[in-house]
Short mmCIF file of C-alpha atoms and ligand atoms in Angstrom, two decimals:
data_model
loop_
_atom_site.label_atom_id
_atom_site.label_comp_id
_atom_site.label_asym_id
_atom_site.label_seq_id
_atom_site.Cartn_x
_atom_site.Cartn_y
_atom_site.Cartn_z
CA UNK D 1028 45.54 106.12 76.48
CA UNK D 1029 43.00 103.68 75.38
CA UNK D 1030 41.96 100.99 77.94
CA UNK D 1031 43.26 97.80 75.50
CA UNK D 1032 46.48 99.96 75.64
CA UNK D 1033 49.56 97.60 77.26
CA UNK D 1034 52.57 98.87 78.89
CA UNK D 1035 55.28 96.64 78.21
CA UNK D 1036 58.66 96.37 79.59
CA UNK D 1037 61.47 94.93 77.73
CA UNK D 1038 64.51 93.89 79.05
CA UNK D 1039 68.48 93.50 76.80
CA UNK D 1040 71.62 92.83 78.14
CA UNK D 1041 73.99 91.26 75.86
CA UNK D 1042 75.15 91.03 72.20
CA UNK D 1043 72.40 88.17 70.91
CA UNK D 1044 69.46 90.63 72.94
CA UNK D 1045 69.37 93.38 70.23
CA UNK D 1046 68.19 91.93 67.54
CA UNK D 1047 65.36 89.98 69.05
CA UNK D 1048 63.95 93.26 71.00
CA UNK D 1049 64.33 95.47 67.64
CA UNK D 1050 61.15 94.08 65.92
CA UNK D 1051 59.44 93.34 69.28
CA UNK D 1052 59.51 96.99 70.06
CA UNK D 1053 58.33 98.04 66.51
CA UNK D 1054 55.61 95.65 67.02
CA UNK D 1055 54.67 96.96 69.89
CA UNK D 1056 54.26 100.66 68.78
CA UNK D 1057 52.49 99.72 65.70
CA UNK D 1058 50.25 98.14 67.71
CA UNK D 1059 49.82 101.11 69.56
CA UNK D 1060 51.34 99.84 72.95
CA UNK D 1061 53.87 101.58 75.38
CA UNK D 1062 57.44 99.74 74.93
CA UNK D 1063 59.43 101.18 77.65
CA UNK D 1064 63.66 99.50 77.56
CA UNK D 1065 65.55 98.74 79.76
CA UNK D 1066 69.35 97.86 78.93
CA UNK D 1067 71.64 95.81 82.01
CA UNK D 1068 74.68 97.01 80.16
CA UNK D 1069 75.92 93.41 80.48
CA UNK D 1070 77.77 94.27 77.38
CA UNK D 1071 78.93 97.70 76.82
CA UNK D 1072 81.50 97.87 74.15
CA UNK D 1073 80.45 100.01 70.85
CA UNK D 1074 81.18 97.19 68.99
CA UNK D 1075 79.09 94.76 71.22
CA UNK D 1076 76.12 97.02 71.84
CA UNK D 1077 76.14 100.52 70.64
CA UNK D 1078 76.72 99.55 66.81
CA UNK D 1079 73.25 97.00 67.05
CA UNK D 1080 71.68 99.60 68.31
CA UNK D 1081 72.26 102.00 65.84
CA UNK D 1082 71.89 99.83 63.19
CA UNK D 1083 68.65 98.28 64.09
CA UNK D 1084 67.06 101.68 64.81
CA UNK D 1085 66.46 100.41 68.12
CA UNK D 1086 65.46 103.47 70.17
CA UNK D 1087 68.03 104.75 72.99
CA UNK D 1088 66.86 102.57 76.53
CA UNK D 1089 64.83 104.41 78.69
CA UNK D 1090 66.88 103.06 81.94
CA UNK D 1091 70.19 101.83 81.29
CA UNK D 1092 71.82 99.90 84.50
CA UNK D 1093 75.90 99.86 83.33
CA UNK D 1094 76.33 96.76 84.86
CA UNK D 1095 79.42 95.99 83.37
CA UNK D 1096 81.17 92.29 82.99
CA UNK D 1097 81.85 90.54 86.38
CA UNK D 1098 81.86 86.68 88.08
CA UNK D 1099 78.31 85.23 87.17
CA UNK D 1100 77.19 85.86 90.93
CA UNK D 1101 78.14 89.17 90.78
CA UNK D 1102 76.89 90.39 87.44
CA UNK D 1103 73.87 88.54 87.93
CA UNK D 1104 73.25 90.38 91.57
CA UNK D 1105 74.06 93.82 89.68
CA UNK D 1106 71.17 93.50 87.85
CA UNK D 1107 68.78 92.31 90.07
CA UNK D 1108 69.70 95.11 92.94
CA UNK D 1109 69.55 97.80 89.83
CA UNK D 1110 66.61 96.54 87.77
CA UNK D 1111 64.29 96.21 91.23
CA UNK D 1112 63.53 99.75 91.51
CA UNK D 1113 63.31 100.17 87.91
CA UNK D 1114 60.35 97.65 87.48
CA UNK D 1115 58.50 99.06 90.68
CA UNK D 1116 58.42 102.93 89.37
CA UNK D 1117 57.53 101.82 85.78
CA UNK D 1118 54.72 99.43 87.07
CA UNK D 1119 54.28 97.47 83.73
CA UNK D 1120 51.73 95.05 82.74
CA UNK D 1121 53.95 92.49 80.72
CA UNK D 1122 57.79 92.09 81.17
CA UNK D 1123 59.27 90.69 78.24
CA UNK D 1124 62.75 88.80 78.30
CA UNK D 1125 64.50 87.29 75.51
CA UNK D 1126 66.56 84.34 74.99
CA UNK D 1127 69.16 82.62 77.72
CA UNK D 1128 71.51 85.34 78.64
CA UNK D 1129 72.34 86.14 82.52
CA UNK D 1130 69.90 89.49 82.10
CA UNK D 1131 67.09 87.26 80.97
CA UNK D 1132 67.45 85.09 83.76
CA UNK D 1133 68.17 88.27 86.50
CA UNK D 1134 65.23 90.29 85.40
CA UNK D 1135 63.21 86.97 85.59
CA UNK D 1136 63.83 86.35 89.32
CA UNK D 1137 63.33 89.97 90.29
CA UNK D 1138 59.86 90.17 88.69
CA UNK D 1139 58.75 86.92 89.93
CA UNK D 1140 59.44 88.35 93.50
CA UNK D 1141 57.18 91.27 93.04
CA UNK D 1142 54.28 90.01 90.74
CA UNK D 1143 51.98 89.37 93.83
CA UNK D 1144 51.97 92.97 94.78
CA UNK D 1145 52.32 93.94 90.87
CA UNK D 1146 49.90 91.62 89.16
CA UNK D 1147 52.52 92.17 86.06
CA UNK D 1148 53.05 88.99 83.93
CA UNK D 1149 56.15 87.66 82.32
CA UNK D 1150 57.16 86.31 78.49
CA UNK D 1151 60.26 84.51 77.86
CA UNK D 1152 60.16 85.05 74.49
CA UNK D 1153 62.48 82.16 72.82
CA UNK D 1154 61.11 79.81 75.63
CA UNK D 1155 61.66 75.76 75.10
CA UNK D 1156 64.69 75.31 73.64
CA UNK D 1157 67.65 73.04 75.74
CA UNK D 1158 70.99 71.78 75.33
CA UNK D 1159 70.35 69.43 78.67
CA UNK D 1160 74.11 70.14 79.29
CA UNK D 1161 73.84 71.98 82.90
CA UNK D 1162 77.62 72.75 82.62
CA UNK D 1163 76.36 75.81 80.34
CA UNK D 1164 75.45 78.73 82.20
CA UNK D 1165 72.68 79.50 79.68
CA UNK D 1166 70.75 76.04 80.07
CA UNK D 1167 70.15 77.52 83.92
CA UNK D 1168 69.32 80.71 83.07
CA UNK D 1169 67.19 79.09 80.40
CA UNK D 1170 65.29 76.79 83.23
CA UNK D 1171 64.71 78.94 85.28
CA UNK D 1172 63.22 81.85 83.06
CA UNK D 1173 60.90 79.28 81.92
CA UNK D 1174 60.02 78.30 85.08
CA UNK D 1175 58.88 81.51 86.63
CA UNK D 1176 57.60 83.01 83.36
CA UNK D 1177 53.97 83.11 82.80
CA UNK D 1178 53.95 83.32 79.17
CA UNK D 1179 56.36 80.59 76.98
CA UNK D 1180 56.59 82.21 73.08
CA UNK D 1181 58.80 79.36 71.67
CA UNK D 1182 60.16 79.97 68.22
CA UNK D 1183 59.90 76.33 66.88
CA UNK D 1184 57.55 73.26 67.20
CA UNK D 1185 60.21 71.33 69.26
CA UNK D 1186 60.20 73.33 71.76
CA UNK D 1187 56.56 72.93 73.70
CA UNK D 1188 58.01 69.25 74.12
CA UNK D 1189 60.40 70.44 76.65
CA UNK D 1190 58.46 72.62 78.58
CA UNK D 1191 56.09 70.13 78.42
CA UNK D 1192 58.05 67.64 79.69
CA UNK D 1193 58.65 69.62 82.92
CA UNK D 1194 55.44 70.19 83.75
CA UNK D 1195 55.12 73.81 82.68
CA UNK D 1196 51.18 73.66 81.85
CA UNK D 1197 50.25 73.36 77.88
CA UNK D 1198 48.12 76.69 78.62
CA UNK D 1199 50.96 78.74 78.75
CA UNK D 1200 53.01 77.55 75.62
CA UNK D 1201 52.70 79.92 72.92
CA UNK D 1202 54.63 78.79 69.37
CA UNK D 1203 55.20 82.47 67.92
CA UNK D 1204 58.31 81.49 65.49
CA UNK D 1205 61.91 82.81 65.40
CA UNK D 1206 61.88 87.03 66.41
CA UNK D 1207 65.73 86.90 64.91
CA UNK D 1208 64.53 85.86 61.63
CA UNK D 1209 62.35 89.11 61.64
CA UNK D 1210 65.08 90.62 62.19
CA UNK D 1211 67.57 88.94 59.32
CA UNK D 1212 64.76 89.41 56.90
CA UNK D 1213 64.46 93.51 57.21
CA UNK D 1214 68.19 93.55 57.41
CA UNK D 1215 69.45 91.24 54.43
CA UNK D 1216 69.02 93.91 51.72
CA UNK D 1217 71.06 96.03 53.59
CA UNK D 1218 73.63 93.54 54.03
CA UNK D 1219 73.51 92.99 50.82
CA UNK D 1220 74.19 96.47 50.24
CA UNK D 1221 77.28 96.76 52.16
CA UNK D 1222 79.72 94.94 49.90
CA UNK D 1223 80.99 93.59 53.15
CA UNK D 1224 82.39 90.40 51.14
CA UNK D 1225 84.21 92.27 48.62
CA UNK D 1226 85.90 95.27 50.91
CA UNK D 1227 87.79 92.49 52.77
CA UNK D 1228 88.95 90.89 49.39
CA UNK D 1229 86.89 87.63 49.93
CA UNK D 1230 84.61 86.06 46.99
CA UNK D 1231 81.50 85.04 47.29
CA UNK D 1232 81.02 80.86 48.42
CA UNK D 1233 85.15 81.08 48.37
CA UNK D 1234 85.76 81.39 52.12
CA UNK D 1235 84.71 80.34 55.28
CA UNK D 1236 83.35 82.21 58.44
CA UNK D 1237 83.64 81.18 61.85
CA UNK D 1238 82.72 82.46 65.53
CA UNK D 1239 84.13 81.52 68.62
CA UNK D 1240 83.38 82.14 72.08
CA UNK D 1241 82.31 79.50 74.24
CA UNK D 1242 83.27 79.00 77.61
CA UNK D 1243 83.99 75.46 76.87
CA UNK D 1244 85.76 76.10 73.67
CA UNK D 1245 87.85 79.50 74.80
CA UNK D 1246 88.48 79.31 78.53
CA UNK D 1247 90.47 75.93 78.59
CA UNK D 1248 93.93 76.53 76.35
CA UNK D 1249 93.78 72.89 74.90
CA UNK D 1250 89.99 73.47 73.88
CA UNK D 1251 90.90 76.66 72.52
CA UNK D 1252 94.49 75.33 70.29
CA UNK D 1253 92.71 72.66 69.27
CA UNK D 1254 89.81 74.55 67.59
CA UNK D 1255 92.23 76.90 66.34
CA UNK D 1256 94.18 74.21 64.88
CA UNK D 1257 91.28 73.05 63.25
CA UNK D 1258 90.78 76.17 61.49
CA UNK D 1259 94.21 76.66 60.53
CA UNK D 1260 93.32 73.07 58.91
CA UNK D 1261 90.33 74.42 56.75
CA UNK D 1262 92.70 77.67 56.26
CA UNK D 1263 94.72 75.40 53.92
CA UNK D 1264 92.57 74.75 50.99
CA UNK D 1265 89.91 78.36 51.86
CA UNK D 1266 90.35 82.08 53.71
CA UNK D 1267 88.66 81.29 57.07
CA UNK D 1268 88.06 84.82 58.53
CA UNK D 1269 87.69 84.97 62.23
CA UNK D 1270 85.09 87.93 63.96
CA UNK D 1271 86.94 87.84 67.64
CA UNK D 1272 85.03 88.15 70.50
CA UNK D 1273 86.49 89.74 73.26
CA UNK D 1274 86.62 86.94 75.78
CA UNK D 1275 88.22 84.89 73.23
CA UNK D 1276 90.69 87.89 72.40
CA UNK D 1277 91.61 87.69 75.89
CA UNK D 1278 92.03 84.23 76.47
CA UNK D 1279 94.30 83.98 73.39
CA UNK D 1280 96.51 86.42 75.18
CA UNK D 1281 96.22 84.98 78.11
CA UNK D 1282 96.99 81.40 77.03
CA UNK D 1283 99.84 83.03 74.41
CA UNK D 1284 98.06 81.58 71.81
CA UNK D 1285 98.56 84.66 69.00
CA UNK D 1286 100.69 82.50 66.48
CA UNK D 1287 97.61 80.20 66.20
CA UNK D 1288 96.09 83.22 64.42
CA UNK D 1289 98.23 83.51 61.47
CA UNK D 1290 96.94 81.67 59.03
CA UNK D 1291 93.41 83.22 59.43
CA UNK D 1292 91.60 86.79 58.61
CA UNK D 1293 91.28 88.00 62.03
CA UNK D 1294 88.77 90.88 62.56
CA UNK D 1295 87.31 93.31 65.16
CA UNK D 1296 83.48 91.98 66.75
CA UNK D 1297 81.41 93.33 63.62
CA UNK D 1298 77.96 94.93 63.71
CA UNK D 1299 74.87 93.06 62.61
CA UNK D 1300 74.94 93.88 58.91
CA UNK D 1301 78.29 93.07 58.48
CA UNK D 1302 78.09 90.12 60.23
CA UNK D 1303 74.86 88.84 58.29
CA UNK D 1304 76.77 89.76 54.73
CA UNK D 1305 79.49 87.35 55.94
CA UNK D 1306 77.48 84.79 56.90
CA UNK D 1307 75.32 84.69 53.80
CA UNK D 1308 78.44 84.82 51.02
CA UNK D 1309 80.10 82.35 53.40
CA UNK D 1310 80.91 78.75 51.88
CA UNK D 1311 80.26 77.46 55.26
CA UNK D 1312 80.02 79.05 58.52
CA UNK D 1313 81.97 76.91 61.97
CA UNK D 1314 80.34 78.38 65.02
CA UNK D 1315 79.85 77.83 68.65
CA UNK D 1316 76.43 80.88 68.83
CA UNK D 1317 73.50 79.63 68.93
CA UNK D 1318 72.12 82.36 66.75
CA UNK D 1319 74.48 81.90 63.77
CA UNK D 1320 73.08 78.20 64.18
CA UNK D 1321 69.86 79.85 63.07
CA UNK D 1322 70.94 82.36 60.89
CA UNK D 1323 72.50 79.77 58.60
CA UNK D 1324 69.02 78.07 58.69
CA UNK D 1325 67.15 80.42 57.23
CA UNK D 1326 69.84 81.63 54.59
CA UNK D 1327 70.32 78.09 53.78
CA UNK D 1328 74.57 78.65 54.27
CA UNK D 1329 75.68 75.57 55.84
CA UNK D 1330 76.67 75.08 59.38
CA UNK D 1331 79.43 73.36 61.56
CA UNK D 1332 78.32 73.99 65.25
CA UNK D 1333 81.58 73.61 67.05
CA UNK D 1334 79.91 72.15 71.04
CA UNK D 1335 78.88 69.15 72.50
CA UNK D 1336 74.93 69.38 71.61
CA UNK D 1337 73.25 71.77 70.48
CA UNK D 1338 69.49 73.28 72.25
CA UNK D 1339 68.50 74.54 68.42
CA UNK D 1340 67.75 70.91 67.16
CA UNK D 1341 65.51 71.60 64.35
CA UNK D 1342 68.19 74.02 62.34
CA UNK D 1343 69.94 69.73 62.47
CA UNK D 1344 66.68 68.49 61.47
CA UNK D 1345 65.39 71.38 59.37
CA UNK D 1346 68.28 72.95 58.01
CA UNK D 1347 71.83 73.24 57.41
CA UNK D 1348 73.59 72.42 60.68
CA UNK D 1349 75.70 69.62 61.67
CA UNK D 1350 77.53 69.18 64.57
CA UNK D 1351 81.31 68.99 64.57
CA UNK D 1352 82.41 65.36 66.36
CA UNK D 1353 83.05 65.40 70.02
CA UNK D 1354 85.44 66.36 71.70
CA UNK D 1355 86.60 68.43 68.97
CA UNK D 1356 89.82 67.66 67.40
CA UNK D 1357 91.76 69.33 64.07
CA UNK D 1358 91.06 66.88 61.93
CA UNK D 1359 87.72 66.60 62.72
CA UNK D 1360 86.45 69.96 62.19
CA UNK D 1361 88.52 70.07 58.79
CA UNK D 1362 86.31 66.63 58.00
CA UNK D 1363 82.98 68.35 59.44
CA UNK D 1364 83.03 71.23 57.42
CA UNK D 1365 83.48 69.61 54.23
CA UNK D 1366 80.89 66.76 54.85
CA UNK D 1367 78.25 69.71 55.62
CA UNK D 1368 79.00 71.77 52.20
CA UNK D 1369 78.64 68.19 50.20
CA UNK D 1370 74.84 67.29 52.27
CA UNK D 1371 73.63 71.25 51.74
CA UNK D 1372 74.52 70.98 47.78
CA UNK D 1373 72.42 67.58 47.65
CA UNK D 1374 69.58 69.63 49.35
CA UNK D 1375 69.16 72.85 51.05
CA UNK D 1376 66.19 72.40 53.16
CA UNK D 1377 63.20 75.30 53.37
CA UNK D 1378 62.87 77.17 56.28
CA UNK D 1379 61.43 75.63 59.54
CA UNK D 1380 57.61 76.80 60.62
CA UNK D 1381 57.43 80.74 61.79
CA UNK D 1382 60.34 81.33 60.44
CA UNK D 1383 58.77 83.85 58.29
CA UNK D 1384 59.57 87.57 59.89
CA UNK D 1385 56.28 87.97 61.41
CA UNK D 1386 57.25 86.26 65.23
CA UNK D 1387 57.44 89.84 66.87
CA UNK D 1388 53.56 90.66 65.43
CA UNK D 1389 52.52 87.07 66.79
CA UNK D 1390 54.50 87.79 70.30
CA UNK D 1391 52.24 91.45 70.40
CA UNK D 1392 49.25 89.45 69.41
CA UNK D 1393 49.48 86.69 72.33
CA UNK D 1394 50.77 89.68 75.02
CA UNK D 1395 47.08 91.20 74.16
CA UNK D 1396 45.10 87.74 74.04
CA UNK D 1397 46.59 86.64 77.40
CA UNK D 1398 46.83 90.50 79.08
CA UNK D 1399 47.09 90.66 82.59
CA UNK D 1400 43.32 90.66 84.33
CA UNK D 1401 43.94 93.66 86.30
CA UNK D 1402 44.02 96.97 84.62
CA UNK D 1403 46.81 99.32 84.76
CA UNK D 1404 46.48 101.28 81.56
CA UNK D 1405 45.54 104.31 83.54
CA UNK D 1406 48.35 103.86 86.16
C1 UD1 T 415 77.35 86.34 76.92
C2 UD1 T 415 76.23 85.32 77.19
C3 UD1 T 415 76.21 84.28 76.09
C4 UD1 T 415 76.12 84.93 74.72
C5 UD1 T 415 77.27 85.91 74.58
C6 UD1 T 415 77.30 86.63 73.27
C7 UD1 T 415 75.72 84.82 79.54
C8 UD1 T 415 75.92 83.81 80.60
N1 UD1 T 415 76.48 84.62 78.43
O1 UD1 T 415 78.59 85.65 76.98
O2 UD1 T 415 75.08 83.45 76.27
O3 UD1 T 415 76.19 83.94 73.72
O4 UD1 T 415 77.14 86.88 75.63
O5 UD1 T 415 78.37 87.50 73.23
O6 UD1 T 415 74.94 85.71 79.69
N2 UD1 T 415 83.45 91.88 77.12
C9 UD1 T 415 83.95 93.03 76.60
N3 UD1 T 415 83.05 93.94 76.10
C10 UD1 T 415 81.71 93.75 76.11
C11 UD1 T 415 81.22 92.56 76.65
C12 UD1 T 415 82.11 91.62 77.15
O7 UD1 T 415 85.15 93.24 76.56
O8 UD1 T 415 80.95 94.63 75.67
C13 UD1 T 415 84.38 90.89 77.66
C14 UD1 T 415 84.27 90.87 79.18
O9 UD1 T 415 85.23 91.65 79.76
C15 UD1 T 415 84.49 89.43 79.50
C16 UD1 T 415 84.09 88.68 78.25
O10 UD1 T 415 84.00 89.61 77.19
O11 UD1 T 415 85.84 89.13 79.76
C17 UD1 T 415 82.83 87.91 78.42
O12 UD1 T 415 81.67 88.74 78.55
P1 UD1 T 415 80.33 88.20 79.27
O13 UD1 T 415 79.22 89.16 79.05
O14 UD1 T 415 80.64 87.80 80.67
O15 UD1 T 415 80.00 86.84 78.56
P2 UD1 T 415 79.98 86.43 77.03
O16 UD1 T 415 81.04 85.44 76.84
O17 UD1 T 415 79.94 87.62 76.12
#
């Protein structure tokens, strides 16, 4: 191997993972690096992990820890006692976590433990962004990743301000752009492709989309009838077709809730091609992800974010999201969605900066600029 040659370990764990690590690992060989993956198995479910996989070509992990859903405590100790010995045979020089989920933050902690005897650095790739609501378990795990990575990579001009304003030194902050929107622009022709739209009878800009599953929106059965209720509202005058994720699946159960469904087009979890053809035909897409938030951003579809706040500010200031009023109610969800498909027809806004499907070649560039000073290439 040459000497400039990194070895870089990158971690996924749960649905929004995949397509973040797809283009970062493609970088990464076409730059001639060692990309070695690691999958927590913090979701498992073919239609939650197996399906991105295949359909972003996104090799098969080299160490796989089946962690399996459990209590935060407990999931989040899973990975840790699994991924230790994992990161301590491999030996890498960079360990690269993405975004806010529980593996980002797990992985974090374990590798901040050993980097003395390691000398390995850390990216938190999607670094910066908050919601400043702590009640969401991904604002901690997105703290604390920050705070014990060596290497910020934030994917929009917003988000050095945060770090910034917790002292994280300007030195580390790296703006690289959005490594999803490398991801939606390699995929949208095949999207396109899949007459997705069509094969479940909808027409194009005739029907809305919406994802749900939210702590705060799902696991509280007034939360979750009123949002429901709200959809049945749009449901009146457009087909609103509902992706369900499993938590919310269960909680509708749970909370006897099914009736609530009715008037919508309930469907299985769908893979990321699917998904990405629904959200571009979509009139307008109501969502609690944070990805979709961004996905509707750079397709210019606009967006009703169904949550308090929001950590992805700029697709408010810079694209086509507007939040729902809170707390949610019925009627105003029915009124959000209709005041965000009149502002988008006025004016769909470009794309923010590095939003341009080359994040995962700037993320490669700044692992090689800032490699770590010891030299483990021939380890
Ligand atoms: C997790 C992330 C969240 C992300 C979301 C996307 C954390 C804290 N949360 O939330 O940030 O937006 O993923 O989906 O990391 N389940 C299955 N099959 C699966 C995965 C989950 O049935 O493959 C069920 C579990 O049994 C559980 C529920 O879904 O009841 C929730 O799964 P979990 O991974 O705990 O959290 P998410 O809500 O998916």
């Amino acid at each position: 191997m040459p000497t400039d040659h990194l070895k870089v370990l990158v971690v996924a764990g749960a649905r929004p993972n995949f397509m973040k690590v797809a283009p970062i690992l493609r970088a990464l060989e076409a730059a001639g690096h060692e990309g070695i993956l690691v999958h927590t198995g913090q979701h498992y479910d073919t239609t939650m992990s197996d399906t991105f996989f295949r359909e972003l070509g996104i090799k098969n992990p080299d160490y796989h820890l089946g962690v399996g859903t459990a209590s935060h405590a407990v999931q989040t100790a899973r990975i840790m006692e699994a991924f230790e010995p994992v990161l301590t045979k491999v030996h890498p020089q960079w360990l690269v976590v993405v975004g806010d989920v529980n593996s980002t933050m797990a992985t974090t902690l374990v590798a901040s433990k050993l980097r003395t005897e390691t000398h390995m650095h850390i990216a938190h790739v999607e670094a910066g962004l908050r919601s400043y609501d702590w009640r969401m378990p991904e604002e901690i795990n997105r703290v604390i990743t920050d705070r014990l990575a060596d290497l910020l990579l934030t994917p929009s001009q917003d988000a050095a301000g945060n770090l910034l304003a917790e002292g994280i030194p300007e030195a580390n902050i790296c703006f690289v752009g959005n490594v999803m929107i490398d991801t939606l622009m390699t995929q949208l022709p095949i999207a396109r492709a899949t007459n997705t739209v069509e094969q479940l009878g909808l027409r194009r800009r005739h029907y809305v989309a919406a994802t749900l599953h939210r702590p705060s929106n799902v696991d509280d059965p007034e939360a979750l009838a009123a949002v429901l209720q709200g959809l049945a509202l749009v449901a009146e005058s457009t087909a609103v077709v509902l992706p369900l994720h499993p938590r919310t699946l269960k909680n509708i159960e749970r909370f006897h809730l099914g009736p609530m469904l009715t008037p919508l087009t309930v469907l299985e979890p769908l893979g990321y091609t699917e998904m990405l053809a629904l959200t571009e035909g979509a009139e307008c897409v109501l969502t609690d992800s944070g990805g979709i938030q961004e996905e509707t951003t750079a397709l210019g579809v606009p967006c009703v974010t169904l949550r308090e706040q929001t950590e992805r500010p700029i697709t408010i200031t810079e694209g086509t999201n507007h939040m729902a009023p809170w707390p949610l109610t019925p009627r105003g969800i029915l009124t959000a969605y209709a005041d965000s498909v009149a502002a988008v027809a006025q004016a769909a806004p470009p794309r923010p900066a590095g939003w341009d499907g080359h994040a995962s070649e700037r993320i490669v560039k700044a692992l090689e600029d800032r490699r770590p000073v010891k030299d483990y290439s021939a380890s």
